[in-house]
Coordinates of C-alpha atoms in Angstrom, one line a residue:
X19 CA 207.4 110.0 -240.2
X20 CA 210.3 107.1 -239.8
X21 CA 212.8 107.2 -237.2
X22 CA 216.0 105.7 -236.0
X23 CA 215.8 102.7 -233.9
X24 CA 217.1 105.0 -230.8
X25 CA 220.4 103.4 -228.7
X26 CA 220.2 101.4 -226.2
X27 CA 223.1 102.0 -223.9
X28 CA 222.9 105.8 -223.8
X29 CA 221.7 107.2 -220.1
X30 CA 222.3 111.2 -219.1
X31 CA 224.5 110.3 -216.7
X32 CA 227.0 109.1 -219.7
X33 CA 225.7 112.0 -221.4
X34 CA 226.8 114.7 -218.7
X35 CA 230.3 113.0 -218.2
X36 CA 231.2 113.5 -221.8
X37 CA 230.0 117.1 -221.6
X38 CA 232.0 117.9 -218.9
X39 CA 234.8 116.3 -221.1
X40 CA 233.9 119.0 -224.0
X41 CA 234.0 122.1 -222.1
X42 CA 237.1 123.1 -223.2
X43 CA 236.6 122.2 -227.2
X44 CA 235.8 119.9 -229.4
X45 CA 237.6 116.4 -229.8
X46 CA 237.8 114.0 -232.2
X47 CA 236.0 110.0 -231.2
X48 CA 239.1 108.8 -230.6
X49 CA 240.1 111.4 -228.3
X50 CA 236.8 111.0 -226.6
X51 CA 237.0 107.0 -226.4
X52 CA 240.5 107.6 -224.4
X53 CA 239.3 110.2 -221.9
X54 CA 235.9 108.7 -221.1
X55 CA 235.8 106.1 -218.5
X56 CA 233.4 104.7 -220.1
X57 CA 233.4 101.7 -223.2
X58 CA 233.6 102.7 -226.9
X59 CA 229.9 101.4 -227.3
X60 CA 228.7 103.4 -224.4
X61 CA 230.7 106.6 -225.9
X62 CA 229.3 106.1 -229.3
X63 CA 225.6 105.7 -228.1
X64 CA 226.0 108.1 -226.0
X65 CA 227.0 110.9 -228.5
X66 CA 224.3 109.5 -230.7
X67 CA 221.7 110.3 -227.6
X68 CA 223.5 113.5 -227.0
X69 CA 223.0 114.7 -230.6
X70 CA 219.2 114.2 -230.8
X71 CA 219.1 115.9 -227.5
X72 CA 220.9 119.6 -228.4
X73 CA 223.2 118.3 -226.4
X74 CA 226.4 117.3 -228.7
X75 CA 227.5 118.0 -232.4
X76 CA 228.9 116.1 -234.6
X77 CA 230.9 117.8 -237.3
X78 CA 233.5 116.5 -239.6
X79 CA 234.7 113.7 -237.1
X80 CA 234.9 115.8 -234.0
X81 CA 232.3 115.9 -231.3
X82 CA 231.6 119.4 -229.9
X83 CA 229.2 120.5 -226.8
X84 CA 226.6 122.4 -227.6
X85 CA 225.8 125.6 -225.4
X86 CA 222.8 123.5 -223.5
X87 CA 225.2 120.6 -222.9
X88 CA 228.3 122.7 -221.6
X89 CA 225.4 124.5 -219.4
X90 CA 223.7 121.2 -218.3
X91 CA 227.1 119.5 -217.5
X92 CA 227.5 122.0 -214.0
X93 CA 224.6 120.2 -212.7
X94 CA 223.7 116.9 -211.3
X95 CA 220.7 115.0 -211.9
X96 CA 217.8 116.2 -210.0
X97 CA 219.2 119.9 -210.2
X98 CA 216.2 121.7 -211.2
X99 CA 218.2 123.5 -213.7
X100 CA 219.3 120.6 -215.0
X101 CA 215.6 119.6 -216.2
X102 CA 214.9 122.9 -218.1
X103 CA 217.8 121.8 -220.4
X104 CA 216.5 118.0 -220.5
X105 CA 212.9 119.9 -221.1
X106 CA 214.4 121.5 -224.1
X107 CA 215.9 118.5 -225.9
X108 CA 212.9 116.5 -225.5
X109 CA 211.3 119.3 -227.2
X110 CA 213.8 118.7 -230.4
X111 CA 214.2 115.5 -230.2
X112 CA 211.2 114.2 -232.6
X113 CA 211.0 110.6 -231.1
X114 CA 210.5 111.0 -227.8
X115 CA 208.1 114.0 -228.3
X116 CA 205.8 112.0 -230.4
X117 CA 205.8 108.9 -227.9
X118 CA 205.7 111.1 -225.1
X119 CA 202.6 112.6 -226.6
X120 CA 201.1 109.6 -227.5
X121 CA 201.7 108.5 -223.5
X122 CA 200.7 111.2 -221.8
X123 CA 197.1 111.1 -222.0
X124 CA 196.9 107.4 -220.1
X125 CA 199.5 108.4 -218.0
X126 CA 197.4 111.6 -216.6
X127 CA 194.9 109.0 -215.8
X128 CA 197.1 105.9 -214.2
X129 CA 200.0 107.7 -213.1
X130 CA 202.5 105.9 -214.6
X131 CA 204.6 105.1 -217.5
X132 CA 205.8 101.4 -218.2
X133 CA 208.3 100.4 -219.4
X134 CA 205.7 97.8 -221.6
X135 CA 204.3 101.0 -222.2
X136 CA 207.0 102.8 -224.2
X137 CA 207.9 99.2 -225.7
X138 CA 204.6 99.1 -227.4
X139 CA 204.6 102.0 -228.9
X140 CA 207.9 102.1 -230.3
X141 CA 206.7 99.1 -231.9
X142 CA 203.1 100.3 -232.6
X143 CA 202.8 103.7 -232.9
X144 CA 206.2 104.5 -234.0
X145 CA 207.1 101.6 -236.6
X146 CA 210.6 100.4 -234.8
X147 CA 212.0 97.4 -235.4
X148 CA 214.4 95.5 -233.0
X149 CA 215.1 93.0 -230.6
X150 CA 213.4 92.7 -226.7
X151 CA 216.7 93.1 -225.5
X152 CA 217.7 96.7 -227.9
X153 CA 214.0 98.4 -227.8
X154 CA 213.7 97.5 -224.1
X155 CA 217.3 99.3 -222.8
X156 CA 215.8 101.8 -225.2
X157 CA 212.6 102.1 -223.3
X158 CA 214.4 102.3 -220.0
X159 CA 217.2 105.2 -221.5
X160 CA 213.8 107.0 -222.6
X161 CA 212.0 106.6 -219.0
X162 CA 215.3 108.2 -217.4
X163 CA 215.0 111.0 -219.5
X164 CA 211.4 111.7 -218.6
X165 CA 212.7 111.6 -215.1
X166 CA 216.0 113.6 -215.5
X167 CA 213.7 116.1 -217.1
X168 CA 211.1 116.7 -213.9
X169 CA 208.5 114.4 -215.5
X170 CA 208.6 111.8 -212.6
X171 CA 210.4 109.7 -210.6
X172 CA 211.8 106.4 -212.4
X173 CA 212.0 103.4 -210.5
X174 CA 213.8 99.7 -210.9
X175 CA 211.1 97.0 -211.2
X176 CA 211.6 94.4 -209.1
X177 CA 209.4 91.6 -207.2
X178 CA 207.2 91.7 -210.1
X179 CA 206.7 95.2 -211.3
X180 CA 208.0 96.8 -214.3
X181 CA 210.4 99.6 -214.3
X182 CA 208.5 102.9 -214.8
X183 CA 207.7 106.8 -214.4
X184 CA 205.7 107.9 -211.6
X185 CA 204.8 111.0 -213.1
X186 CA 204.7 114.3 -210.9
X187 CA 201.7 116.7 -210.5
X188 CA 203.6 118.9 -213.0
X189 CA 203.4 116.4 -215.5
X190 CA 200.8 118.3 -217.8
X191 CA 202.1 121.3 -217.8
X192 CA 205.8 119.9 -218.8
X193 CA 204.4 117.5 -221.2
X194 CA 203.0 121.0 -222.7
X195 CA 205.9 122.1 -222.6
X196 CA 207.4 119.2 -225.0
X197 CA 204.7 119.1 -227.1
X198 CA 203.8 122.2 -227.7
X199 CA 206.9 123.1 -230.4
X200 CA 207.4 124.4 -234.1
X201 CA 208.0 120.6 -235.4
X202 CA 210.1 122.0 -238.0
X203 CA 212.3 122.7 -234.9
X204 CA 212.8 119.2 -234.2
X205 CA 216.1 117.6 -234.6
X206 CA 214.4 114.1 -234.7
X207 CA 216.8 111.6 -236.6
X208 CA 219.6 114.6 -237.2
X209 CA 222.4 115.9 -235.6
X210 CA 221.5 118.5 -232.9
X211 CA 222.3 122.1 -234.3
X212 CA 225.5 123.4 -232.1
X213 CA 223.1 126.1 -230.4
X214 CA 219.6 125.7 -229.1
X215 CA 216.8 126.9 -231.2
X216 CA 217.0 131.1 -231.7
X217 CA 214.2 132.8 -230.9
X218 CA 212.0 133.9 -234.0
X219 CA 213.1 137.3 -235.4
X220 CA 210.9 139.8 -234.1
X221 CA 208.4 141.4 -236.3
X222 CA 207.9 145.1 -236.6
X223 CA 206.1 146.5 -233.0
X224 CA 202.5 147.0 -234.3
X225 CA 201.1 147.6 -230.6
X226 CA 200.1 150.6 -229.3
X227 CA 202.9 152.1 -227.7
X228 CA 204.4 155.1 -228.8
X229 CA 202.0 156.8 -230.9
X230 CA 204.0 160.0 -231.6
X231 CA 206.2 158.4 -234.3
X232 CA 202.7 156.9 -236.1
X233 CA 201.2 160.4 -236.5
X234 CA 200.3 162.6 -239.6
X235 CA 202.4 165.5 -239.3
X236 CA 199.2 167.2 -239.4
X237 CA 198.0 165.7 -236.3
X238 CA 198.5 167.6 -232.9
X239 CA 199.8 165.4 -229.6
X240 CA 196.0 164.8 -229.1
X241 CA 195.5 162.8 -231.9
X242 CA 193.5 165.9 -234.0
X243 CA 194.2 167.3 -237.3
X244 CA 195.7 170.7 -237.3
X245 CA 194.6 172.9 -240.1
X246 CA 197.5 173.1 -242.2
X247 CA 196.8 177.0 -242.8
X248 CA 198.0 177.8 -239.2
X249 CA 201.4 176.9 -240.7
X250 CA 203.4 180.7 -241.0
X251 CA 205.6 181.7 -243.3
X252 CA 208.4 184.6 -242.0
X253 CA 208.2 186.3 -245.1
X254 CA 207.8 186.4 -248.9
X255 CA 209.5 188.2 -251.5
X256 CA 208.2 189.0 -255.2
X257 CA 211.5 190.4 -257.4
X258 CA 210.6 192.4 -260.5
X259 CA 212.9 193.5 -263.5
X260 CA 212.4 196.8 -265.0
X261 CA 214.8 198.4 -267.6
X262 CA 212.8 202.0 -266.8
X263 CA 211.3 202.6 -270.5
X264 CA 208.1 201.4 -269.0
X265 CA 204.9 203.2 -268.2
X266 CA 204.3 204.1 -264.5
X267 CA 200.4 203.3 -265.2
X268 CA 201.5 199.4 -266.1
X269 CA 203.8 198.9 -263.5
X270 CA 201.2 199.7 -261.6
X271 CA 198.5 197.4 -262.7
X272 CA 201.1 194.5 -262.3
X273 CA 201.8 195.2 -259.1
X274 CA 197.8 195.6 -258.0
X275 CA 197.9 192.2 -260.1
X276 CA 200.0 190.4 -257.8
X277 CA 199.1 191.6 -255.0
X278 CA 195.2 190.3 -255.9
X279 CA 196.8 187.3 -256.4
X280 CA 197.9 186.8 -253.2
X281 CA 195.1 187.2 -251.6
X282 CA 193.4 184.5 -253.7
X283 CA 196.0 182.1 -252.9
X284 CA 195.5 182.8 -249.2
X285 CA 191.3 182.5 -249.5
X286 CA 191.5 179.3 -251.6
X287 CA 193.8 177.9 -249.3
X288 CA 191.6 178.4 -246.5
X289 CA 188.7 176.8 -249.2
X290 CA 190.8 173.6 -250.0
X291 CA 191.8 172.9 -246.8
X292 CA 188.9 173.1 -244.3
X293 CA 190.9 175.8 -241.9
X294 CA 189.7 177.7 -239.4
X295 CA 190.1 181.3 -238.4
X296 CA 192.9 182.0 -236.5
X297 CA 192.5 183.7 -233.5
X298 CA 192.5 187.1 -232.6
X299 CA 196.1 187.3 -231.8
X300 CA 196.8 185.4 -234.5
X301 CA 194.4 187.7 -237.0
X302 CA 196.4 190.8 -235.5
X303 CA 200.1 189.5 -236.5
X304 CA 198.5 188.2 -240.1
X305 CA 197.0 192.0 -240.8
X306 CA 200.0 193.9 -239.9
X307 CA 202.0 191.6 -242.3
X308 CA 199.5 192.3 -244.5
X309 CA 199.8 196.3 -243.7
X310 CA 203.6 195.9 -243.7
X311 CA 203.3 194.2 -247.4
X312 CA 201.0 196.8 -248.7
X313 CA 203.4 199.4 -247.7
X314 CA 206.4 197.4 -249.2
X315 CA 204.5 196.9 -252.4
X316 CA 203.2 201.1 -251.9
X317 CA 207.2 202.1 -251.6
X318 CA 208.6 199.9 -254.2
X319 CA 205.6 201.3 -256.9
X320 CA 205.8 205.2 -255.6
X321 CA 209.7 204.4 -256.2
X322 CA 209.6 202.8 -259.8
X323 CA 207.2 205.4 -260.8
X324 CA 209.7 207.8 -259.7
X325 CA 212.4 206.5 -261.6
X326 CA 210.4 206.0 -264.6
X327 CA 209.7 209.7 -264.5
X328 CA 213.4 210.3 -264.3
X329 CA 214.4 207.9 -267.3
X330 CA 212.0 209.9 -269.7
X331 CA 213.7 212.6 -269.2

């Protein structure tokens, strides 16, 4: 992957004043140049550091705060809250992740981060090209960051020692923080998106939680199958046509016809289905609405016989 030689007179503290200046809306450059106490350079590499961060947007010539930047420009550096957001644009911000990455491993073991350090990899590891004087304010914006974002504490060289990070004993577990990111996430050499990354959309709950809703309907609240024969029915009714020319002997036999019938259906239901008995109460209720059929079935015959003995004569 190539990247952008980064700026080199960008710093958060530039970065939080021209939040600040953004709460309200978004302004155009020019706008921004006049409010910010700060030079045009300084402005323009600072909204340039902002973007890569998820700090600023830049959209059609007007430079908006993001949500994290309005949020991150209440707070002064060192504000612990202030590192979570520096936490999350280091996350997006492709560069710095991937020399961060390549640093942390030697800085577990000295302690520290040089500024030599970052210089030679933006030159090694990341392919940069630029002066001493750009890639080395570059190197110091970048150790800043790490320390506005709770990675450690930067400090001026002087009397012979190069500026650097003393990193923290959190410095793993924030560095796996960083690191450990969707790359496709990454807003590397792009404009930040105005919002910080959305959570992934949630997938359909799979775990075992309520296990009502995931039941057959012919499963009980225990989990067992309930033998679809104990389902009742209120009642059942057979309609038959009759113009009274028939004989009383046939009516007969079709009603003795369908009432076999129904007692198949019942028995292979029982068959097909693997049921059990009912129990005895159960038996009681199904043989008096078996009686109470039988005498429906004995009325409506001893009735249609009757009538058919009227209509022959």
């Amino acid at each position: 992957m190539s990247y952008a030689t980064p700026r080199k007179d960008a710093s958060v503290e530039n970065l939080l004043s021209l939040c600040e200046i953004l709460r309200e809306g978004p302004l155009p450059r020019e706008e921004i140049y006049e409010e910010a106490d700060i030079g045009r350079s300084l402005v323009s590499d600072t909204i340039e550091y902002g973007t890569r961060l998820g700090f600023l947007s830049d959209s059609e010539g007007e430079i908006k705060a993001t949500e994290r930047g309005i949020g991150a420009s209440y707070y002064n550096e060192g504000d612990s809250d202030l590192e979570e957001h520096i936490i999350e644009g280091l996350s997006e911000y492709d560069l710095y992740r991937s020399v961060l990455e390549t640093l942390a491993p030697e800085a577990q073991d000295s302690g520290v981060i040089t500024k030599k350090d970052v210089l030679r990899t933006f030159r090694t590891e990341m392919g940069l090209s630029g002066s001493e004087s750009t890639l080395g304010d570059a190197a110091i914006t970048f150790l800043q960051t790490l320390d506005a974002g709770g990675c450690g504490e930067y400090i001026v060289g002087r009397r012979g020692k190069e500026s650097r990070v003393e990193v923290t004993e959190d410095f793993e577990n924030i560095v796996e923080r960083i690191t450990n990111v969707d790359t496709g996430t990454g807003q590397g050499d792009r404009n930040a998106s105005p919002e910080s990354s959305a959570n992934p959309k949630a997938g359909p709950d799979t775990s075992e939680g309520d296990t009502s809703s995931q039941r057959s309907p012919a499963q009980d609240e225990k989990g067992q199958h309930t033998p679809l024969n104990q389902t009742q029915s209120d009642s059942f009714t057979v309609s038959l046509e009759l113009s009274g020319d028939e004989e009383p002997e046939n009516v007969e036999q079709l009603i003795l016809a369908i009432r076999r019938g129904f007692k198949k259906d019942i028995s292979n239901e029982l068959t097909n289905t693997g049921g059990e008995e009912p129990d005895s109460v159960d038996k009681q209720e199904s043989e008096e609405d078996s009686d109470s059929t039988d005498q429906s079935l004995d009325s409506f015959m001893s009735q249609d016989t009757a009538n058919g003995e009227s209509g022959g004569r």
